[in-house]
Short mmCIF file of C-alpha atoms in Angstrom, two decimals:
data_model
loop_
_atom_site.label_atom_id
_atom_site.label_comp_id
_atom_site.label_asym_id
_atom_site.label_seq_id
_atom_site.Cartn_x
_atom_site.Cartn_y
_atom_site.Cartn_z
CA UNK A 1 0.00 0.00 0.00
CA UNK A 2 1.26 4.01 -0.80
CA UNK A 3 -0.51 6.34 1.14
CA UNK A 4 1.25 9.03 -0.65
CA UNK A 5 -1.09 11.07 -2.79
CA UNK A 6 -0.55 9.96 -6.61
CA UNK A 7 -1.66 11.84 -9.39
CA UNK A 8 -1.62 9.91 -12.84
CA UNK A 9 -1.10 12.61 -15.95
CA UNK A 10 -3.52 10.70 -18.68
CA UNK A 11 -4.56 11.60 -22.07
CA UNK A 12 -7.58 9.29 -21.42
CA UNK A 13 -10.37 11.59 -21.30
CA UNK A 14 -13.56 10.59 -18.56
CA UNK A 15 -17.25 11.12 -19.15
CA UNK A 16 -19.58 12.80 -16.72
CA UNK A 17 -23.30 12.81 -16.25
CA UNK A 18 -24.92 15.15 -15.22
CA UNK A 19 -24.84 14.33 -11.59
CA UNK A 20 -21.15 14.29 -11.54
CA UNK A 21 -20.57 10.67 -12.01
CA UNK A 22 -17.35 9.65 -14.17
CA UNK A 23 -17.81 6.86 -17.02
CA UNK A 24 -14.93 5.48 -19.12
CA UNK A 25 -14.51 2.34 -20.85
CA UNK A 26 -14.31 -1.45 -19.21
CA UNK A 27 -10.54 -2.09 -19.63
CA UNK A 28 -9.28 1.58 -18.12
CA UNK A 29 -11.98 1.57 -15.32
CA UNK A 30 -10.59 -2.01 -14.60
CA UNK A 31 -6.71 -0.89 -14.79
CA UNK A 32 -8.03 2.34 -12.34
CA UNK A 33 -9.72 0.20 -10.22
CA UNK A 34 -6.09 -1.89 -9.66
CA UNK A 35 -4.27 1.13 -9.31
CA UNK A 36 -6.30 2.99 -6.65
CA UNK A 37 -5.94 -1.16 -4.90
CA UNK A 38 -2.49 0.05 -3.83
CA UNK A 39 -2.94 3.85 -4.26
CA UNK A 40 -5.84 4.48 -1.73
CA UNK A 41 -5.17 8.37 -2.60
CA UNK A 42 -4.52 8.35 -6.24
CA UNK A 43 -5.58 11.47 -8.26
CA UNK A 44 -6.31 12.01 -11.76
CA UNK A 45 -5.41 14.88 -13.79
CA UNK A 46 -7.36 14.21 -17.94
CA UNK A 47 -9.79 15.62 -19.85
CA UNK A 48 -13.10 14.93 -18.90
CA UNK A 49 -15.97 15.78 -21.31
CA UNK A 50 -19.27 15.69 -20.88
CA UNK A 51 -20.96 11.59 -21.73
CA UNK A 52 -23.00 13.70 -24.82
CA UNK A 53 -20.15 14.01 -26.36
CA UNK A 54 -18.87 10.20 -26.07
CA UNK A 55 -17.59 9.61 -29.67
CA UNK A 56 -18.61 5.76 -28.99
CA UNK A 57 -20.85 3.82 -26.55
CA UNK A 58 -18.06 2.06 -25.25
CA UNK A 59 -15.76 4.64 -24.40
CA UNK A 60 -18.12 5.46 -21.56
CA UNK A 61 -20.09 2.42 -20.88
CA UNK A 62 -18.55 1.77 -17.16
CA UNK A 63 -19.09 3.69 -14.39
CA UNK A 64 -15.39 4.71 -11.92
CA UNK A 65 -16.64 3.91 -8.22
CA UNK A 66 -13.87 4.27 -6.85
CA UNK A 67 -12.78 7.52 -8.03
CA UNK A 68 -14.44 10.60 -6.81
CA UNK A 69 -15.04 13.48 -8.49
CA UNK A 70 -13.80 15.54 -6.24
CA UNK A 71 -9.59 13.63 -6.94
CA UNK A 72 -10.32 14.45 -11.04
CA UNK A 73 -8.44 17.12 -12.10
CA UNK A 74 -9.93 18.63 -15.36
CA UNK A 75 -7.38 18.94 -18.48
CA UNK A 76 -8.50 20.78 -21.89
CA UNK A 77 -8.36 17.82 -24.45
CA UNK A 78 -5.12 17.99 -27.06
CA UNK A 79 -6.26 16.70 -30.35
CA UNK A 80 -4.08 17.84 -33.01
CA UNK A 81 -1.09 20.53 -32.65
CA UNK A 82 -4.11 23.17 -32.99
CA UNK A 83 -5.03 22.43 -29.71
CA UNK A 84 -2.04 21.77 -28.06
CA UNK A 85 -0.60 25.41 -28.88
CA UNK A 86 -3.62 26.84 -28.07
CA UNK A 87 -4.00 25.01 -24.66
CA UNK A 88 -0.27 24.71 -23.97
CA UNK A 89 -0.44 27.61 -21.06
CA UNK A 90 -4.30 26.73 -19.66
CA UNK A 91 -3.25 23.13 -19.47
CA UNK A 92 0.34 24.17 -17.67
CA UNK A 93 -1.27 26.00 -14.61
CA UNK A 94 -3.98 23.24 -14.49
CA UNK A 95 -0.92 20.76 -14.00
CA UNK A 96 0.91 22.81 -12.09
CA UNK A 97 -1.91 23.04 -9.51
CA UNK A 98 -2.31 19.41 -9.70
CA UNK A 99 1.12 18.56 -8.52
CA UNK A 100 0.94 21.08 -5.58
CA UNK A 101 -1.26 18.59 -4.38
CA UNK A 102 0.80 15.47 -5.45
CA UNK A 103 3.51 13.58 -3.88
CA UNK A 104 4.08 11.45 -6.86
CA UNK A 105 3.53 12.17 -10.20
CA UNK A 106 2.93 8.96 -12.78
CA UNK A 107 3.11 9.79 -16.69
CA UNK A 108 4.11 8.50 -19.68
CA UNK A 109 5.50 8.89 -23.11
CA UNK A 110 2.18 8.64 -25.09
CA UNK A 111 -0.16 11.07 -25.92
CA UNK A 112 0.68 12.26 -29.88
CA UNK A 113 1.48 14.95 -30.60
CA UNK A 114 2.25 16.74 -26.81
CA UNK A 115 2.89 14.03 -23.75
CA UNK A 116 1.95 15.49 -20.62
CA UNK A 117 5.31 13.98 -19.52
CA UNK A 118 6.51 17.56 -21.60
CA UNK A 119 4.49 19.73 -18.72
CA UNK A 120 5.98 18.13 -15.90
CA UNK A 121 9.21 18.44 -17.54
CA UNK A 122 8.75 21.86 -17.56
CA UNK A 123 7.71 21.72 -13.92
CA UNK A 124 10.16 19.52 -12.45
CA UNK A 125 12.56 22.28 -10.72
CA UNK A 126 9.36 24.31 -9.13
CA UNK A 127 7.88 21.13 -7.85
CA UNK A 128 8.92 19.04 -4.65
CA UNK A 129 7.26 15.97 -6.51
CA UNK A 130 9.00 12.17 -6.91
CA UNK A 131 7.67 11.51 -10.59
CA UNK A 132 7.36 7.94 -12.10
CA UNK A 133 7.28 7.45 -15.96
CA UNK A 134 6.06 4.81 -18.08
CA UNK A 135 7.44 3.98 -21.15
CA UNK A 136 4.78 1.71 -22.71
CA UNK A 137 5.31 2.67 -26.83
CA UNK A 138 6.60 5.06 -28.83
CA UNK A 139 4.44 6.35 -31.93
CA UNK A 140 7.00 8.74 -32.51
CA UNK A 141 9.58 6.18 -33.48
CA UNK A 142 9.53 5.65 -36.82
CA UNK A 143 9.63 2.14 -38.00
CA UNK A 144 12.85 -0.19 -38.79
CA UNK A 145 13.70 -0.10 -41.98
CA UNK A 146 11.54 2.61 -43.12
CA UNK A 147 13.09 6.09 -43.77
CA UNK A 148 10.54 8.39 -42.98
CA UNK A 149 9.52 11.47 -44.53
CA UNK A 150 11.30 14.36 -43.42
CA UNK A 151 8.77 15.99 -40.90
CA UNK A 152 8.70 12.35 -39.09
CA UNK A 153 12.32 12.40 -38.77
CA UNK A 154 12.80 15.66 -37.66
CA UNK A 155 9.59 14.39 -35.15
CA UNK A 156 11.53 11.25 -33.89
CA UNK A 157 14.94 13.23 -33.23
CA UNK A 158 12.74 15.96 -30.73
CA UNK A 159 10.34 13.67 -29.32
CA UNK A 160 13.33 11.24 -28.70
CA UNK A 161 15.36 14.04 -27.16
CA UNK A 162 12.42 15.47 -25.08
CA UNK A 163 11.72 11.46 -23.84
CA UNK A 164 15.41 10.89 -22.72
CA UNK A 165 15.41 14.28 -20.98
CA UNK A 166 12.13 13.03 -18.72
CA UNK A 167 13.09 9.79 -18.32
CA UNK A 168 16.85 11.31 -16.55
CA UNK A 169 14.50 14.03 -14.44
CA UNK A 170 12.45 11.37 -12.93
CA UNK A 171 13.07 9.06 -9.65
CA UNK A 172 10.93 6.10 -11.21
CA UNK A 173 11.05 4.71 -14.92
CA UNK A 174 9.06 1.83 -15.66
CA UNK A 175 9.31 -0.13 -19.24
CA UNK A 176 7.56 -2.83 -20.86
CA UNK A 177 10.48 -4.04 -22.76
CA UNK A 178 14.73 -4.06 -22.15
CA UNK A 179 14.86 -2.42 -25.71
CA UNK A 180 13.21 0.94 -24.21
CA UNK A 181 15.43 1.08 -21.63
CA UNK A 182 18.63 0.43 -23.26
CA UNK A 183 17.65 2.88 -26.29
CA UNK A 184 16.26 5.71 -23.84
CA UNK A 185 18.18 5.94 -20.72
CA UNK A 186 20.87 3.01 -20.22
CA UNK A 187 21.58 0.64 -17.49
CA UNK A 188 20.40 3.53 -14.59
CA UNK A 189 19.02 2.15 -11.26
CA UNK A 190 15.22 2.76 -10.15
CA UNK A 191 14.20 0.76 -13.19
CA UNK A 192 11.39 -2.00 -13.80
CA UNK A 193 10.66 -4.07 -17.16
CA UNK A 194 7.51 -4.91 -16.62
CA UNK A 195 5.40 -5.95 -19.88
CA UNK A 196 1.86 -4.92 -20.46
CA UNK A 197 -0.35 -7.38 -20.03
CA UNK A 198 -4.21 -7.09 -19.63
CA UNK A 199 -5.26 -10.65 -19.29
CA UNK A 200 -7.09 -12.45 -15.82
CA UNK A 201 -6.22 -15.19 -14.14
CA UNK A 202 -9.30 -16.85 -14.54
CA UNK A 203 -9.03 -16.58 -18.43
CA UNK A 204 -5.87 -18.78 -18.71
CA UNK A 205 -6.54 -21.70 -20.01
CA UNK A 206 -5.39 -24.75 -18.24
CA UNK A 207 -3.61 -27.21 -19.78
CA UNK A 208 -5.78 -30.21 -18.88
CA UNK A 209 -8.62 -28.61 -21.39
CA UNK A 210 -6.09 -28.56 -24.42
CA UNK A 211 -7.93 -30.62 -27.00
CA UNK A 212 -6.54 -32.74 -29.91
CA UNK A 213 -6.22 -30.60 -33.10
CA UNK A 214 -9.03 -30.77 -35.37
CA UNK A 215 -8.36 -31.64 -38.97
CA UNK A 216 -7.92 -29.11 -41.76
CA UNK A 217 -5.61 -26.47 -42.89
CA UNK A 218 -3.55 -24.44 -41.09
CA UNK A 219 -5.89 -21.69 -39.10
CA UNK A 220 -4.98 -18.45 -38.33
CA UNK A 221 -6.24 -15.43 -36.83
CA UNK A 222 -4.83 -11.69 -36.56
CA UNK A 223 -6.66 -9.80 -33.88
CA UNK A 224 -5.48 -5.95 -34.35
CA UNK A 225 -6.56 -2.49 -35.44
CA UNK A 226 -6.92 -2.08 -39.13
CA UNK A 227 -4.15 0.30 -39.83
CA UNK A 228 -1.12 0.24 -42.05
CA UNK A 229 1.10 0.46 -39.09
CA UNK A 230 -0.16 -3.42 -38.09
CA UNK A 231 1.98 -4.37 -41.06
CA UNK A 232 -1.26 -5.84 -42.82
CA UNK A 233 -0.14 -4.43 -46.27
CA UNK A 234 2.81 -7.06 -45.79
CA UNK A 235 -0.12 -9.58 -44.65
CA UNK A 236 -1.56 -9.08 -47.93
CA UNK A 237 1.28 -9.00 -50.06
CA UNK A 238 2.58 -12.35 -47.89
CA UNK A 239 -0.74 -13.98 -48.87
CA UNK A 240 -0.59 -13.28 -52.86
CA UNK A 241 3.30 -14.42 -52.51
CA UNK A 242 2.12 -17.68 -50.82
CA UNK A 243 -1.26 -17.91 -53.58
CA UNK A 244 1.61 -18.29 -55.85
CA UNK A 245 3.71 -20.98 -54.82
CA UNK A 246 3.36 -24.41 -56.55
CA UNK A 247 2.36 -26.84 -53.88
CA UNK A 248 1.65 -24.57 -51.14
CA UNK A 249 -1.16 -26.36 -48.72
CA UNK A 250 -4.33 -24.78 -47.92
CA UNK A 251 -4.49 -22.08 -45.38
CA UNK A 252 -7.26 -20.04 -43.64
CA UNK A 253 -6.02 -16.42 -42.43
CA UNK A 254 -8.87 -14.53 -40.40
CA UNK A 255 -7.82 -10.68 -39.93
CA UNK A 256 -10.54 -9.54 -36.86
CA UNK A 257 -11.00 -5.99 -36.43
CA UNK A 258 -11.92 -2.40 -37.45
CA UNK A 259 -10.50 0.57 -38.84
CA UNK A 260 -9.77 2.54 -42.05
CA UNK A 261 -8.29 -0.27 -44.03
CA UNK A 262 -11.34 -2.74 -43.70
CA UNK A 263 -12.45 -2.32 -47.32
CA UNK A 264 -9.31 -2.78 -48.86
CA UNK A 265 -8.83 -5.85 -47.05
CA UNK A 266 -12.29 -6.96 -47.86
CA UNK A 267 -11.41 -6.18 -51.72
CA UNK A 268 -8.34 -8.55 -51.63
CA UNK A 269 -10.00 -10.90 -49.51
CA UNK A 270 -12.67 -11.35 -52.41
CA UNK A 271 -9.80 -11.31 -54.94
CA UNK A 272 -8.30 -14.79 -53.09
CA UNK A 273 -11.73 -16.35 -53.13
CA UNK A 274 -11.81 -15.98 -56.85
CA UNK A 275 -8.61 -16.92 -57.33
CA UNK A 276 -9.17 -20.06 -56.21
CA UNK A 277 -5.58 -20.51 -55.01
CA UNK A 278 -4.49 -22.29 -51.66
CA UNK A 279 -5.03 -18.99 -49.26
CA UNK A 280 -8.14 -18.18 -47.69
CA UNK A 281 -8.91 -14.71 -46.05
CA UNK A 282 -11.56 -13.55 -44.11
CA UNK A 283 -12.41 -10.29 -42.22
CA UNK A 284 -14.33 -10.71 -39.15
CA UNK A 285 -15.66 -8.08 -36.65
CA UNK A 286 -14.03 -7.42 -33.43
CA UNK A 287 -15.22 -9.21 -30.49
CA UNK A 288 -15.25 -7.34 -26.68
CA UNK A 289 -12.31 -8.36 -24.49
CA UNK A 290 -13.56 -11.16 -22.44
CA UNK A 291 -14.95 -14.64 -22.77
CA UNK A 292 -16.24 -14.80 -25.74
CA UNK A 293 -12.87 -13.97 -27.54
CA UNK A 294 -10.36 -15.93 -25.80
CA UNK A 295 -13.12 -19.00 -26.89
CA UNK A 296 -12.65 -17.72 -30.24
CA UNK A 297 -8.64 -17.65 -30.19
CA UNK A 298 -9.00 -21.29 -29.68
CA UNK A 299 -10.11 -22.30 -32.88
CA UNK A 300 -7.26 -21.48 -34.48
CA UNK A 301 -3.60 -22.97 -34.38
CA UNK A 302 -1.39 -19.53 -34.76
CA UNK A 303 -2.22 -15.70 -34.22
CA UNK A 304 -0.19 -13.13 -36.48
CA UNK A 305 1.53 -10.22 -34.99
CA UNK A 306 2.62 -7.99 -37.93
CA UNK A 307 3.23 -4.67 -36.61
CA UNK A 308 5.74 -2.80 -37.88
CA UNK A 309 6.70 -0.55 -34.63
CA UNK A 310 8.43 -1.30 -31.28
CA UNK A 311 5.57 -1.50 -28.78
CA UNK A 312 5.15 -4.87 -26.85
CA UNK A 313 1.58 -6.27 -27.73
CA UNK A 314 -0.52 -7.24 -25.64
CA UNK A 315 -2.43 -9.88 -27.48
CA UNK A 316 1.23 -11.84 -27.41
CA UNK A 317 0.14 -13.10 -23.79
CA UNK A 318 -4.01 -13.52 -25.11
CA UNK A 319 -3.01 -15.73 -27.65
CA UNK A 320 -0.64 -17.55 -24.69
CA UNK A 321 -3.70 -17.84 -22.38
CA UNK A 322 -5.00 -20.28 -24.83
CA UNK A 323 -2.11 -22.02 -25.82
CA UNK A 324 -1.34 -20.24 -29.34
CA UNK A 325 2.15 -19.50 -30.49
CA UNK A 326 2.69 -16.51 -31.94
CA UNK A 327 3.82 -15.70 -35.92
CA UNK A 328 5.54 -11.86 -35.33
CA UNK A 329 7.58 -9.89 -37.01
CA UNK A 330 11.23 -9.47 -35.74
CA UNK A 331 10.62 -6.12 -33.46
CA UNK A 332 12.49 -5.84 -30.26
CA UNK A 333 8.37 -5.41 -28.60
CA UNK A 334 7.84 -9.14 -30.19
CA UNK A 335 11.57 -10.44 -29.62
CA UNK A 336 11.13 -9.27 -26.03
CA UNK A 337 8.05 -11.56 -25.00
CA UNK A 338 7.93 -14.24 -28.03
CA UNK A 339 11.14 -17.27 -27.89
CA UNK A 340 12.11 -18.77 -31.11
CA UNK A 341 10.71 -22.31 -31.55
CA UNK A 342 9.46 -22.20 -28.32
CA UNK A 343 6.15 -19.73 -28.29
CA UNK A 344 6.34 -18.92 -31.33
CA UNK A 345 8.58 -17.96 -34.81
CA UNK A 346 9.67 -14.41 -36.61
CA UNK A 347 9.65 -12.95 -39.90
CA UNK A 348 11.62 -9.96 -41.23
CA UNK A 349 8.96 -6.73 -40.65
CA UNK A 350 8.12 -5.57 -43.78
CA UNK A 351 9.36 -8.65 -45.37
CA UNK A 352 6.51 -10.54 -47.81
CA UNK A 353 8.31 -13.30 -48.90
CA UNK A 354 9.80 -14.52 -45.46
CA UNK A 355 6.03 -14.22 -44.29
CA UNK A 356 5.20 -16.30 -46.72
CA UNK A 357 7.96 -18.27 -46.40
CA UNK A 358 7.00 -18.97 -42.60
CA UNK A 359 3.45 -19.36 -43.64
CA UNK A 360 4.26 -22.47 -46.13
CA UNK A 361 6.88 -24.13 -43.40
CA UNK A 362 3.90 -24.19 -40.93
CA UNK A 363 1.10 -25.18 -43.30
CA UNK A 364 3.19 -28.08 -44.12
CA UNK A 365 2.54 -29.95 -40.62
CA UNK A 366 -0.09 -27.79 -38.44
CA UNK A 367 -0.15 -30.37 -36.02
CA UNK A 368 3.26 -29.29 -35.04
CA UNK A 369 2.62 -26.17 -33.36
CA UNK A 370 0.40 -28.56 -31.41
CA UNK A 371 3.30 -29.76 -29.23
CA UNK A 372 4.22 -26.06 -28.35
CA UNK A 373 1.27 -25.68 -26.83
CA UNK A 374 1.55 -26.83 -23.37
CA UNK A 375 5.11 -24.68 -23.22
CA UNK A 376 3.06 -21.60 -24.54
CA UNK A 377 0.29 -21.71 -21.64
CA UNK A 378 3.22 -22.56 -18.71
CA UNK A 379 4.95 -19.35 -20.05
CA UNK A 380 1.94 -17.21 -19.42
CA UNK A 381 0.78 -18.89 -15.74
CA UNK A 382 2.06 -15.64 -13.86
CA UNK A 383 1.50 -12.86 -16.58
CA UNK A 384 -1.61 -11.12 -15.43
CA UNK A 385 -2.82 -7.87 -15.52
CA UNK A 386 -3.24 -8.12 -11.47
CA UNK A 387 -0.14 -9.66 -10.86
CA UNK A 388 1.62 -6.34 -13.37
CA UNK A 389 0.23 -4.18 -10.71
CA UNK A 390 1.83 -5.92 -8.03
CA UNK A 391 5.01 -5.92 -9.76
CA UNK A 392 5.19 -2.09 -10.20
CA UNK A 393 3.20 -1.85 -6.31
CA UNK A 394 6.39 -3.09 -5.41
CA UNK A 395 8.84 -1.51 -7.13
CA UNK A 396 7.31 1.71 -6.31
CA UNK A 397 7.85 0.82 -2.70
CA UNK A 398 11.25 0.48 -2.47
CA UNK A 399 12.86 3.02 -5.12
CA UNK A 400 10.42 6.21 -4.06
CA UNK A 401 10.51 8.05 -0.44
CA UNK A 402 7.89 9.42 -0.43
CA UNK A 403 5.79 5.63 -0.86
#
C-alpha cells in the first residue's frame, strides 16, 4: 500500500453525467480500479468531457466507483497541434496546480502529438514531486527499416530528445520491454521491465482442457486495429506471394478488427476467393475483451503479430492464455516476449516473402505447433494484468521516499 497522494497525468479523457458521475470504458476503469488497490489516494489529472459528447458507446459504458469526483483534475483535451498550442499555457497551470497537491507524479510517453510527460518536464525544478514514468510505446519512433519522410524524422529526433530528458528528471522509470530502456536511458538504477499485459487469471486456459487438433488447414487469426502500421499491407502481399507458390497447402487467415483499411482488405479478400488458389482470407468483426474472444482464439492454431513498430503487444500473452504461439515480425516489442521455436517464430517486418515463407513451413505440418502448446500456456501462468500491478506496487515501494 502508498498512502502518498498519486496523481496519474492521462490523455484518457472521462465522461460525466450530469450528476457528476465519471464513465470510461471497461478495460481503463478495470486498470483504475487496480491502481487505486495500492494507491488508496490516487488522483487524476485528464480531460473529462461531458458523456454527450462520447464519440462511442463504449468509451463510456462503465461507471469509476472508486474515483471521486472531487480527486479528477480537469485537463483541456489535445487533439491535433491546434489544440495543443492553443491550450499549452491553460493546461500548464492546471498541471501545475495538480502537482501542488501530489507527492508522486505517474506519466508516460504517449499522448501524440504533446505528452503530458513535456508539462511536468517543464515543472520539475518548481515542484517538490518524486515523478514515475512509463514507457509503454513510442508512436514517434519511426519504424525499422523505413526512412521516414522528413517531418517524421525531424519528429523522432525531438520527441526522442524530449523522452530521454524526462526519463533522466524522474526518480521512477518503468518499461515494458529491455529495448526501451537500453535505447532511452541506459543501465540507470530505479528501473522496472515490466510488460503490459491485460489478461485475468481466470481466463488462462489450463492445460488439462487442451484438446486434440481438429483436422484441416492451417488456421490463423490476426486480432489488431486495421491500420497500415499493423503491417497488414505485408499480410496481404505475404498472402498473394504464398497464392503463388506451386504446392503450397491450404491455409485459412482470419484478420478480426476495425478501422480505415477494412475495405481494402475486404477487396483482396474477395480477390483470393476468386482466385481459387491455396489462401483463404476472411475479415471478421471485433469481439469485446472477455470470454467470448479468448473461446474464439482457440479455434485457431497460430495468431499473427505484424506490426511494424516497437511497442510490446498485448495480445502476445491472449493468444498464450489459450495455448497459441505466436507468428511476429522481428521487433524488439515481439523479440522481447515471443522465444524462437518455443512460443512462437519471426519474420523480417516488412518482409513478404519470409512471411510467406513462414506461412508455407507451418502449413506443411499444423499439427506441429500442437506440441508447443503446453510450453506456450506454462509461459503465461504468472502474466496477469493483477499480478503487473503488483510488480510495479512493489517496485514503487522500495525506489520512491515518499511511498
Amino acid at each position: 500500500m502508498i498512502d502518498a497522494r498519486y496523481t496519474l497525468f492521462s490523455h484518457i479523457p472521462l465522461y460525466a453525467d450530469p450528476d457528476g458521475a465519471l464513465h470510461t470504458n471497461r478495460l481503463w476503469e478495470k486498470d483504475l480500479s487496480l491502481h487505486i488497490g495500492y494507491l488508496p489516494n490516487l488522483r487524476l489529472c485528464c480531460p473529462v468531457l461531458p458523456r454527450t459528447q462520447v464519440p462511442h458507446p463504449t468509451d463510456a459504458d462503465t461507471r469509476i466507483d472508486g474515483l471521486s469526483p472531487e480527486r479528477v483534475v480537469a485537463l483541456r483535451p489535445n487533439q491535433g497541434w491546434g489544440a495543443v498550442l492553443a491550450n499549452i499555457m491553460p493546461n500548464l497551470r492546471i498541471i501545475r496546480r495538480a502537482l501542488r497537491d501530489s507527492d508522486i507524479a505517474h506519466s508516460s510517453g504517449v499522448g501524440w502529438p504533446f505528452p503530458l510527460s513535456y508539462y511536468l518536464l517543464a515543472l520539475r525544478r518548481s515542484g517538490a514531486f518524486e515523478w514515475v514514468m512509463v514507457i509503454e510505446s513510442s508512436d514517434w519512433m519511426i519504424p525499422q527499416g523505413q526512412r521516414g519522410t522528413l517531418r517524421a524524422r525531424l519528429g523522432q529526433r525531438l520527441h526522442g530528445r524530449l523522452i530521454r530528458a524526462c526519463l533522466r528528471a524522474s526518480d521512477a522509470r518503468i518499461f515494458t520491454q529491455a529495448w526501451y530502456r537500453d535505447t532511452l536511458l541506459g543501465h540507470e538504477r530505479a528501473t522496472l521491465i515490466a510488460p503490459a499485459i491485460w489478461l485475468d487469471a481466470e481466463s488462462i486456459l489450463p492445460e488439462s482442457a487442451l484438446t486434440p487438433r481438429a483436422p484441416g488447414p492451417l488456421r490463423v487469426i490476426c486480432p489488431t486495429r486495421l491500420i497500415a502500421e499493423k503491417g497488414l499491407h505485408t499480410v496481404m502481399q505475404a498472402l498473394s506471394v504464398y497464392a503463388g507458390t506451386p504446392g503450397a497447402p491450404p491455409l485459412h487467415l482470419d484478420i478480426m478488427g476495425e478501422g480505415p483499411m477494412a475495405q481494402e482488405l475486404a477487396r483482396f479478400a474477395k480477390s483470393l476467393y476468386l482466385a481459387a488458389g491455396p489462401a483463404r482470407l476472411r475479415l471478421i468483426p471485433p469481439l469485446p475483451y472477455g470470454p467470448a474472444f479468448f473461446e474464439a482464439l482457440r479455434g485457431y492454431d497460430t495468431a499473427l503479430i505484424a506490426s511494424e513498430k516497437e511497442e510490446q503487444p498485448r495480445i502476445v500473452f491472449d493468444a498464450f492464455s489459450q495455448g497459441l504461439p505466436c507468428i511476429a515480425s522481428r521487433t524488439h516489442g515481439n523479440l522481447s516476449v515471443i522465444d524462437q521455436d518455443r512460443t512462437g517464430t519471426f519474420f523480417t517486418p516488412g518482409d513478404p516473402a519470409d512471411l510467406a515463407a513462414v506461412l508455407a513451413r507451418l502449413a506443411r505440418d499444423p499439427a506441429a505447433l500442437s506440441d508447443l502448446r503446453p510450453g506456450v500456456l506454462a509461459e503465461v501462468a504468472l502474466k496477469t494484468h493483477e499480478h503487473m500491478h503488483r510488480t510495479r506496487a512493489a517496485f514503487l515501494k522500495r525506489v520512491l521516499t515518499r511511498a
